[in-house]
Short mmCIF file of C-alpha atoms and ligand atoms in Angstrom, two decimals:
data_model
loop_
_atom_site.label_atom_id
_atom_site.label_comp_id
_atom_site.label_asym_id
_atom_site.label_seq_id
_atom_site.Cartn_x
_atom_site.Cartn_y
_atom_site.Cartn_z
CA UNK A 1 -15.67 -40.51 15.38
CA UNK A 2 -15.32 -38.13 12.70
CA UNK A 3 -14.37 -35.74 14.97
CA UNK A 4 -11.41 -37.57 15.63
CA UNK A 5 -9.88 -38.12 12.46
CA UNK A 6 -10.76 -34.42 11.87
CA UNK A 7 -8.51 -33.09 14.88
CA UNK A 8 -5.77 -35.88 14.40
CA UNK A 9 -5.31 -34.64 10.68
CA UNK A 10 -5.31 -31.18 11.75
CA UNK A 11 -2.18 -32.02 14.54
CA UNK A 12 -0.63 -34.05 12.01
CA UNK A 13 -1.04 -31.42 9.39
CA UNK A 14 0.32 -28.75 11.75
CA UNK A 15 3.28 -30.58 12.86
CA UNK A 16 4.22 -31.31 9.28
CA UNK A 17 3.67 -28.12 8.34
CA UNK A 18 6.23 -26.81 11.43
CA UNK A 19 8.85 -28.90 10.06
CA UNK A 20 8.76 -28.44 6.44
CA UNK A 21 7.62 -24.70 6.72
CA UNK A 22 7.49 -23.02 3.70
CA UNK A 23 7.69 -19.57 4.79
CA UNK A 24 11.30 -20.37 6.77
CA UNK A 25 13.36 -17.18 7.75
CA UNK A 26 16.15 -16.57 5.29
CA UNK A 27 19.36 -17.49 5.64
CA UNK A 28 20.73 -15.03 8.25
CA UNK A 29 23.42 -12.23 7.65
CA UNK A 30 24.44 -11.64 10.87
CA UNK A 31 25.87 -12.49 14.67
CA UNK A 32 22.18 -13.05 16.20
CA UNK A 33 21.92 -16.75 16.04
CA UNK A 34 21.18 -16.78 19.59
CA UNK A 35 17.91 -15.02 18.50
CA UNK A 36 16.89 -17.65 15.81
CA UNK A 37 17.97 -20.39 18.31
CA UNK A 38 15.23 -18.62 21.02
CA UNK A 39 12.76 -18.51 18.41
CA UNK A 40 13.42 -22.59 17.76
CA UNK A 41 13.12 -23.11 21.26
CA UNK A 42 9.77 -21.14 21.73
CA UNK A 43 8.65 -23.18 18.22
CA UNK A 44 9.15 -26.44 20.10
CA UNK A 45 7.95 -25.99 23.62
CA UNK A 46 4.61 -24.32 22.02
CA UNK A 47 4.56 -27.23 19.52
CA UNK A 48 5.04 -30.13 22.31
CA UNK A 49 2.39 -28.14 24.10
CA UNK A 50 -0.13 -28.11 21.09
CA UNK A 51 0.44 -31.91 20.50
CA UNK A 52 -0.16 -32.68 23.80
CA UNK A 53 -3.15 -31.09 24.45
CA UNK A 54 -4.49 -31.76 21.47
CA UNK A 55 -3.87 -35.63 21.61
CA UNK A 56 -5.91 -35.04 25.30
CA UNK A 57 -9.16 -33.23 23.87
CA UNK A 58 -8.96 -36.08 20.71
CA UNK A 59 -8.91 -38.74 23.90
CA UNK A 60 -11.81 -36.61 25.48
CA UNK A 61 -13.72 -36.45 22.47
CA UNK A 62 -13.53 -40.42 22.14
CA UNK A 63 -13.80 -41.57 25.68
CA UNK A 64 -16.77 -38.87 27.07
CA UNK A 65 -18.58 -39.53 23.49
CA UNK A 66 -22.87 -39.39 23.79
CA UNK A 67 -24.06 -42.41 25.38
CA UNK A 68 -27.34 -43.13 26.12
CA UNK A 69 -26.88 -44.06 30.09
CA UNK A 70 -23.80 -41.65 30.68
CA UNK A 71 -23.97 -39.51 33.88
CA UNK A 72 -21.35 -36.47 34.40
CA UNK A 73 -19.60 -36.58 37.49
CA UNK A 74 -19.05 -32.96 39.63
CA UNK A 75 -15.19 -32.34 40.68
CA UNK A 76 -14.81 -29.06 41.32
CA UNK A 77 -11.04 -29.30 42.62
CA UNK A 78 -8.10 -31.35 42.12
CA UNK A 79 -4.78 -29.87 44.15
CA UNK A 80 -2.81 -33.13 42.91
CA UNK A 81 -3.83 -32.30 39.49
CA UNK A 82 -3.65 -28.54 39.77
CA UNK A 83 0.16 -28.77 41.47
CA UNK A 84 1.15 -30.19 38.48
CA UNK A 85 -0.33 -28.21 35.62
CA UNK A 86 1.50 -25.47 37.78
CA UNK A 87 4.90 -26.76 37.76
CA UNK A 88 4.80 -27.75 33.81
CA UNK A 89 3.40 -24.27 33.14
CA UNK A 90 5.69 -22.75 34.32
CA UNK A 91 9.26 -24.77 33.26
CA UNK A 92 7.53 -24.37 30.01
CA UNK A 93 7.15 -20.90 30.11
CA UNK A 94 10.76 -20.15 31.60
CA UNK A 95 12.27 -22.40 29.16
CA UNK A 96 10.60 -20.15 26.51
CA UNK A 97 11.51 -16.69 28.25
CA UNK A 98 15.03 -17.28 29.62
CA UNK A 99 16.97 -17.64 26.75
CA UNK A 100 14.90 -14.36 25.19
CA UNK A 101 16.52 -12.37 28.36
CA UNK A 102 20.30 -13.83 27.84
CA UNK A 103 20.07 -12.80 23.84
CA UNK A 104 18.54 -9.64 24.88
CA UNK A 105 21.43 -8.71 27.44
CA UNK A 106 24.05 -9.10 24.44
CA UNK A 107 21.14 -7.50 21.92
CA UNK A 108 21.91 -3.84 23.91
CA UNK A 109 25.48 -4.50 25.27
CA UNK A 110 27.52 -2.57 22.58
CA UNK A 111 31.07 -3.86 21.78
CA UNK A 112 33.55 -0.91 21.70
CA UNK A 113 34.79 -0.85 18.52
CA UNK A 114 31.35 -0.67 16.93
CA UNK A 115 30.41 2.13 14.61
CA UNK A 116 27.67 4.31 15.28
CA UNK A 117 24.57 4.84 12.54
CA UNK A 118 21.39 7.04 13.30
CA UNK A 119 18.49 5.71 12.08
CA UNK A 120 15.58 8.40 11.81
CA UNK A 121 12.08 7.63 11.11
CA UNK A 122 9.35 9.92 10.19
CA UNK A 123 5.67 9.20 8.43
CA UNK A 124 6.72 7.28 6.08
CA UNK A 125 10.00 7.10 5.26
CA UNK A 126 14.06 6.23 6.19
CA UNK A 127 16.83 8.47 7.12
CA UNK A 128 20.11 8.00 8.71
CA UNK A 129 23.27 9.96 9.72
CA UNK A 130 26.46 8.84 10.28
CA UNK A 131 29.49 10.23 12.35
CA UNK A 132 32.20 12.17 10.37
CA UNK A 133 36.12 12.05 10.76
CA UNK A 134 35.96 12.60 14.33
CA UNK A 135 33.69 9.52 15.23
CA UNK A 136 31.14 11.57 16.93
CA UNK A 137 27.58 12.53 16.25
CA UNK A 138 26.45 16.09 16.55
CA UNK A 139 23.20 16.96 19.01
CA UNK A 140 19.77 17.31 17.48
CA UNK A 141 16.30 18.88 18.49
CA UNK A 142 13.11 18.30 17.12
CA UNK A 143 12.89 22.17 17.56
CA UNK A 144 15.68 22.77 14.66
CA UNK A 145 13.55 20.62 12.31
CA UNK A 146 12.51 22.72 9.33
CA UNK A 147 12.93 22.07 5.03
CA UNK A 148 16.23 23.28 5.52
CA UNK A 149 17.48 21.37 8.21
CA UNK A 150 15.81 17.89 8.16
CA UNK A 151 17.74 16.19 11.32
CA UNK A 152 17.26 19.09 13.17
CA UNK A 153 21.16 19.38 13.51
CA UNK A 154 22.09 21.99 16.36
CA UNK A 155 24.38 24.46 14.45
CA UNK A 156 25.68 25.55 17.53
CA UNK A 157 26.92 22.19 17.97
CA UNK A 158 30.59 21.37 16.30
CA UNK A 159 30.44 17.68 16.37
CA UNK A 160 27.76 18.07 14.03
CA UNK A 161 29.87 19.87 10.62
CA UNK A 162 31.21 16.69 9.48
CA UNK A 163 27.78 14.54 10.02
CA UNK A 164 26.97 12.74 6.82
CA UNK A 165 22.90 12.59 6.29
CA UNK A 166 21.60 10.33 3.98
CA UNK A 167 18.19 10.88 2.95
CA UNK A 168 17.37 8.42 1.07
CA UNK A 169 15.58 5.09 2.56
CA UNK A 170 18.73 2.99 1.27
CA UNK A 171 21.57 2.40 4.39
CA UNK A 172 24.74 0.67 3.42
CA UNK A 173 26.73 -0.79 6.26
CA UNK A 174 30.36 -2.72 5.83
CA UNK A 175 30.66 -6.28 6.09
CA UNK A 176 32.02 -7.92 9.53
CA UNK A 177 32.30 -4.47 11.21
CA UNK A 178 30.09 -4.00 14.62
CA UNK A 179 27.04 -1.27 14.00
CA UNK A 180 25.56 0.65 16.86
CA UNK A 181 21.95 1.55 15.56
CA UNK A 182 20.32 4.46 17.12
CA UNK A 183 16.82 4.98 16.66
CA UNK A 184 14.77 7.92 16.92
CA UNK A 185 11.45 9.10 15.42
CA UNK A 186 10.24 12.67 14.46
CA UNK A 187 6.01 12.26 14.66
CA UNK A 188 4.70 8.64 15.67
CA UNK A 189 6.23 5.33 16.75
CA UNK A 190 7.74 3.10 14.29
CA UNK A 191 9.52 0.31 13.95
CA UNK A 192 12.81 -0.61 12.03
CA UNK A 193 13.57 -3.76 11.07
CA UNK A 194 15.37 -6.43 8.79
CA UNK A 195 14.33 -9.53 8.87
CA UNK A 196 17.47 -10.77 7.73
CA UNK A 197 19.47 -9.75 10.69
CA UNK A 198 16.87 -10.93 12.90
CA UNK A 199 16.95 -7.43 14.54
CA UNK A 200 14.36 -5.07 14.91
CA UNK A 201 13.82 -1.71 17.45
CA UNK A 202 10.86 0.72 18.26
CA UNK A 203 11.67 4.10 17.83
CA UNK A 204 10.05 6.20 19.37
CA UNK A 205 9.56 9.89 19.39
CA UNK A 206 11.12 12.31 22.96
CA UNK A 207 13.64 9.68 23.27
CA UNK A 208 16.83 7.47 21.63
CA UNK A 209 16.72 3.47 21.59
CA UNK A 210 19.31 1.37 20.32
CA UNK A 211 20.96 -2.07 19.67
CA UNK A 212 23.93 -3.45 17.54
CA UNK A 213 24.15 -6.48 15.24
CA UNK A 214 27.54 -7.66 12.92
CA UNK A 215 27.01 -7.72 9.47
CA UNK A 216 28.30 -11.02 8.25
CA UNK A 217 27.00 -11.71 4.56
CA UNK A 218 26.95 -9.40 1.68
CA UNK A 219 23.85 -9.15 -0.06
CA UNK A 220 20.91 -6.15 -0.36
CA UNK A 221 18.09 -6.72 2.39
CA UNK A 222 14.70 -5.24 3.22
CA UNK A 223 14.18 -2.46 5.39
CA UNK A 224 10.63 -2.79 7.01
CA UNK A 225 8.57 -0.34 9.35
CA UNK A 226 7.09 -2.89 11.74
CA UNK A 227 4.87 -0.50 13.79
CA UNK A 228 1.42 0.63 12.54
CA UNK A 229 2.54 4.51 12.10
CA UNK A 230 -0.63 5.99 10.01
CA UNK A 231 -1.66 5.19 6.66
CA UNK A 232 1.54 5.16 4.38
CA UNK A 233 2.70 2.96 6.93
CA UNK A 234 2.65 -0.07 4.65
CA UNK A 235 4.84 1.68 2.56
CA UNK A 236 7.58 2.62 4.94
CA UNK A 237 9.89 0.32 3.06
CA UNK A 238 14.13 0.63 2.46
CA UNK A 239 17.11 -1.51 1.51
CA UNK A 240 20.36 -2.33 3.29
CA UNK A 241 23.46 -3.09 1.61
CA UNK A 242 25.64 -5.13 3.40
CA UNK A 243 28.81 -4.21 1.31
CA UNK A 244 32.81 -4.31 1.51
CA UNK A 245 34.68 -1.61 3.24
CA UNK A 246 35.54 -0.26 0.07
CA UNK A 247 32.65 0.12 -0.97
CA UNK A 248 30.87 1.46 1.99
CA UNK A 249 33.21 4.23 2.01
CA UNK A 250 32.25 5.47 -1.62
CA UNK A 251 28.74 5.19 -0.71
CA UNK A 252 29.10 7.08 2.44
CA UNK A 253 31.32 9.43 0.04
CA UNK A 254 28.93 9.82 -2.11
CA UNK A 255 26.45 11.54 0.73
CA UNK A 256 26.63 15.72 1.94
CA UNK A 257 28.11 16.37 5.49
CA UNK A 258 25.77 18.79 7.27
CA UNK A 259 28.24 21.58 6.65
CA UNK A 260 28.23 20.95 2.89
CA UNK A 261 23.86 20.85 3.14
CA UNK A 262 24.06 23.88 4.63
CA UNK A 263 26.52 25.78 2.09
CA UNK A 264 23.90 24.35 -0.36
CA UNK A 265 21.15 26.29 1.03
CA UNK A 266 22.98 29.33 1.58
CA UNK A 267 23.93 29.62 -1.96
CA UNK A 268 20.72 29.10 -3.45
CA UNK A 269 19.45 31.59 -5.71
CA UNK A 270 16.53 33.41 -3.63
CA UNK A 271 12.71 33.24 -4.96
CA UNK A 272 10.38 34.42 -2.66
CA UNK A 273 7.31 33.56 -4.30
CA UNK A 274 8.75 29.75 -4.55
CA UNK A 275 9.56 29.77 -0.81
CA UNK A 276 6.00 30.51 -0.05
CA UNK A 277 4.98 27.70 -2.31
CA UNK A 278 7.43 25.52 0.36
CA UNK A 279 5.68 26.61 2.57
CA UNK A 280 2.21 25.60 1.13
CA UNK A 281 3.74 21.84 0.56
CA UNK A 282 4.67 21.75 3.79
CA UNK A 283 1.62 22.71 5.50
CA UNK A 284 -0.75 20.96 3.19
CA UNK A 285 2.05 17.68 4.13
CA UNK A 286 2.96 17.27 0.63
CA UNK A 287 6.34 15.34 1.71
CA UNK A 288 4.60 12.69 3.43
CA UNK A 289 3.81 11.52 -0.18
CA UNK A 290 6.03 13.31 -2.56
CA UNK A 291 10.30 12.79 -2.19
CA UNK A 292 12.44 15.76 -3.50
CA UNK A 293 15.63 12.86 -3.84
CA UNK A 294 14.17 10.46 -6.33
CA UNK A 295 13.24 7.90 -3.48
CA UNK A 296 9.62 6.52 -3.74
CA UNK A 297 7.20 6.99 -1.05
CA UNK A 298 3.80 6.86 -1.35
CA UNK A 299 3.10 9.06 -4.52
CA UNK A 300 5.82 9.57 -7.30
CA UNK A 301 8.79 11.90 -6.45
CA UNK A 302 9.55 15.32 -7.20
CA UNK A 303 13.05 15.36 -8.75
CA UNK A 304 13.37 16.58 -12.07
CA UNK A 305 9.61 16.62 -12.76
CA UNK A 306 8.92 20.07 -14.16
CA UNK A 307 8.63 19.19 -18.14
CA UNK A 308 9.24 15.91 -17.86
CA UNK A 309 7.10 13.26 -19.98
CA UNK A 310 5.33 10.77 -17.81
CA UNK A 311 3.44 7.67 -18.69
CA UNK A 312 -0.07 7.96 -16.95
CA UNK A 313 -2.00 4.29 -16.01
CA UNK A 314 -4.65 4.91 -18.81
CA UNK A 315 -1.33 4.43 -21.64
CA UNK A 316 -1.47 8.25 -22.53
CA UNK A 317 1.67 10.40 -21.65
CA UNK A 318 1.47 13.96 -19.90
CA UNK A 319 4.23 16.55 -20.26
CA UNK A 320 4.57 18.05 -16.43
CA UNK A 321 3.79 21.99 -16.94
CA UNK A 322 1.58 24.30 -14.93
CA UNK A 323 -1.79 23.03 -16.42
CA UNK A 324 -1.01 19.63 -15.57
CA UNK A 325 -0.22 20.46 -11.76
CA UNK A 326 -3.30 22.18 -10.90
CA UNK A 327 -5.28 19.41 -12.32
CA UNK A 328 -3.47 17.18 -10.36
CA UNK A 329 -3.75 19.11 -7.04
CA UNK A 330 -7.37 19.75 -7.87
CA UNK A 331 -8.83 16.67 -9.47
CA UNK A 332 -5.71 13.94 -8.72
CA UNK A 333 -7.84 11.11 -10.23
CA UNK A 334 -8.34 12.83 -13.58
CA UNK A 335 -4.69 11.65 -14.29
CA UNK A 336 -2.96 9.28 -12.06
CA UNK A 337 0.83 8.00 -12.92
CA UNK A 338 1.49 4.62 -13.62
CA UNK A 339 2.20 2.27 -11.27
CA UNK A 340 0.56 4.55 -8.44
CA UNK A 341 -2.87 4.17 -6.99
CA UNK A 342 -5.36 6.33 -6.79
CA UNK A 343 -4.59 7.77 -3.58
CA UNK A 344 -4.35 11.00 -3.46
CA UNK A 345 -7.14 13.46 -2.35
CA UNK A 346 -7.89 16.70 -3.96
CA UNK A 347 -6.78 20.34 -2.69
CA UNK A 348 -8.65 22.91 -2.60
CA UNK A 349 -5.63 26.01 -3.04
CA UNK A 350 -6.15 29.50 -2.91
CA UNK A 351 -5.55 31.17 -6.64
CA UNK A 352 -2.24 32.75 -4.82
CA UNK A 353 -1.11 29.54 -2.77
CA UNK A 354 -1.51 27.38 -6.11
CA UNK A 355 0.35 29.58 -7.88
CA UNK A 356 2.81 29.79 -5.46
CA UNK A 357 3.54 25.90 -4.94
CA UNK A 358 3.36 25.60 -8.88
CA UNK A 359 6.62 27.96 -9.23
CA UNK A 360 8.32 26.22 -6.30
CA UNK A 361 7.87 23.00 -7.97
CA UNK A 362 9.01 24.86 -11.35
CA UNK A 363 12.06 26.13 -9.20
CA UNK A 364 13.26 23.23 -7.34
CA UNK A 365 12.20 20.26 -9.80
CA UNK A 366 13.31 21.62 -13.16
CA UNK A 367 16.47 19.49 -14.07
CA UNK A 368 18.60 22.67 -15.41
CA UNK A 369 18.21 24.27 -11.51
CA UNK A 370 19.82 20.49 -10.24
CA UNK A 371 23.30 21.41 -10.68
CU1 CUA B 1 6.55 3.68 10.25
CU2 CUA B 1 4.98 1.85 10.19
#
């Protein structure tokens, strides 16, 4: 009998807990109701489901309870019985999966006045490029990846000049205006979504995915990698700005065109010595934890950190100069920044190759080179 009450409170408890669910979606900022009215549908067929077959193992638990003379009969088949369990499978499962397929048809059935926006993901962070003046996005290969080039933009490739790149995990998009989202991934899969559009996409790496959504309520959302990518995946975190047309268009502005990143480059002062330290970030994968752009990943960023004073998680404060940096690259736990764990594993550099990544830091981090 106590077994009962047990498994009625827990149904009870369950159903309650359905309807007055704490941890509700928030309120949506964009077109896909159809998805949220999919997921209410799969809510309640699984729910009627639940009830019901709990309310039959309650009944089985009272009615086929010990008794001392009780004998168990042997009924190996039932068609009558096992028709039916059939046919209320599967209307329940249809019910559940149809709409899904009609949502999904509109989910990838782009309207043509929508505006295109690349999203590219790479361990563990955001990027995204959007179409200059002339609407169209230049080709990439992973092959024209380097420091230098970080979307792999094809120079040979006009489309591509007026391309603005935003590398920073934060995407703006303009209220009520259609957005084509392409996806695509330079290492592992991942998985961009935002909860409060209700959309999210793989992307995956050889290939481009895509779907569109309508921004319809201003407001700054989270960005959210919902793939298991490696192990800064939990911190493969961005924003997105729904904002007016205006000021999208200052934002986007605000961003280089791949012909202005690439006059950058060309007219920066040359330092051999700090491109081989480059070249020791990169292969020791540095920029999986460090930003050059201020962003936070999973360690704290570059930008402007050669002799700057920063507070350490013991209280004490550290002036950023060469001693400092080969400690950290060494021994990171002997000081670790505040407000980052302990994460970071030590590196055991070469005399030359620690010298060299020092003066590239020097070179490219001190705030008097930003200009
Ligand atoms: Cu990218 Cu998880």
């Amino acid at each position: 009998m106590l077994m009962v009450i047990v498994l009625i409170v827990i149904v009870v408890g369950s159903v309650a807990l359905g309807i007055w669910n704490p941890w509700a979606f928030p309120e949506i900022a964009s077109n896909w109701g159809g998805i949220d009215l999919t997921v209410n549908i799969t809510f309640v067929v699984t729910g009627i489901v639940f009830v019901l077959v709990s309310l039959f193992l309650i009944y089985c638990v009272w009615k086929f309870r010990y008794r001392e003379d009780n004998r168990a009969d042997y009924e190996p088949e039932n068609e009558r019985l096992e028709f039916w369990l059939t046919m209320v499978t599967t209307v329940g499962v249809v019910a559940m999966l149809a709409p899904g397929l009609l949502v999904w048809e509109d989910y990838v059935n782009v309207p043509d006045d929508a505006r295109e926006v690349e999203v590219v993901a790479s361990q563990w962070r955001w990027a995204y490029r959007f179409p200059g003046a002339d609407g169209k996005l230049g080709t990439v290969h992973a092959r024209n990846m380097s420091f230098d080039n970080p979307f792999g933009m094809n120079d040979n490739d006009p489309n591509g000049e007026d391309d603005v790149l935003v590398q920073s995990p934060h995407l703006y998009v303009p209220l009520n205006q259609p957005i084509k989202v392409l996806l695509r991934s330079t290492d592992v899969l991942h998985d961009f979504m935002v909860p409060d559009i209700r959309a999210k996409m793989d992307s995956v790496p050889g290939m481009i995915t895509y779907f569109w959504f309508e921004p319809t309520k201003l407001g700054e959302y989270e960005v959210l990698c919902a793939e298991l990518c490696g192990n800064g995946h939990y911190n493969m975190r961005g924003k997105m700005t729904i904002a007016t047309p205006e000021d999208f268009d200052r934002w986007l502005d605000s961003h280089p065109t791949w012909a202005e990143l690439k006059s950058g480059v060309a007219n920066r002062p040359s330092n051999p010595v700090a491109d081989r330290g480059r070249e020791v970030a990169e292969t020791n994968g540095c920029f999986a934890c460090h930003t050059l752009d201020g962003s936070q990943t999973v360690g704290p960023t570059w930008q402007n950190l050669w002799g700057s004073t920063r507070s350490m998680s013991d209280g004490s404060s550290v002036v950023v100069d060469e001693a400092y940096l080969e400690e950290s690259i060494r021994e990171p736990n002997a000081k670790v920044v505040e407000g980052f764990p302990a994460a970071m594993i030590p590196y055991a550099l070469s005399a030359e190759d620690m010298a060299a990544l020092i003066e590239y830091i020097r070179f490219e981090t001190s705030p008097q080179d930003d200009a």
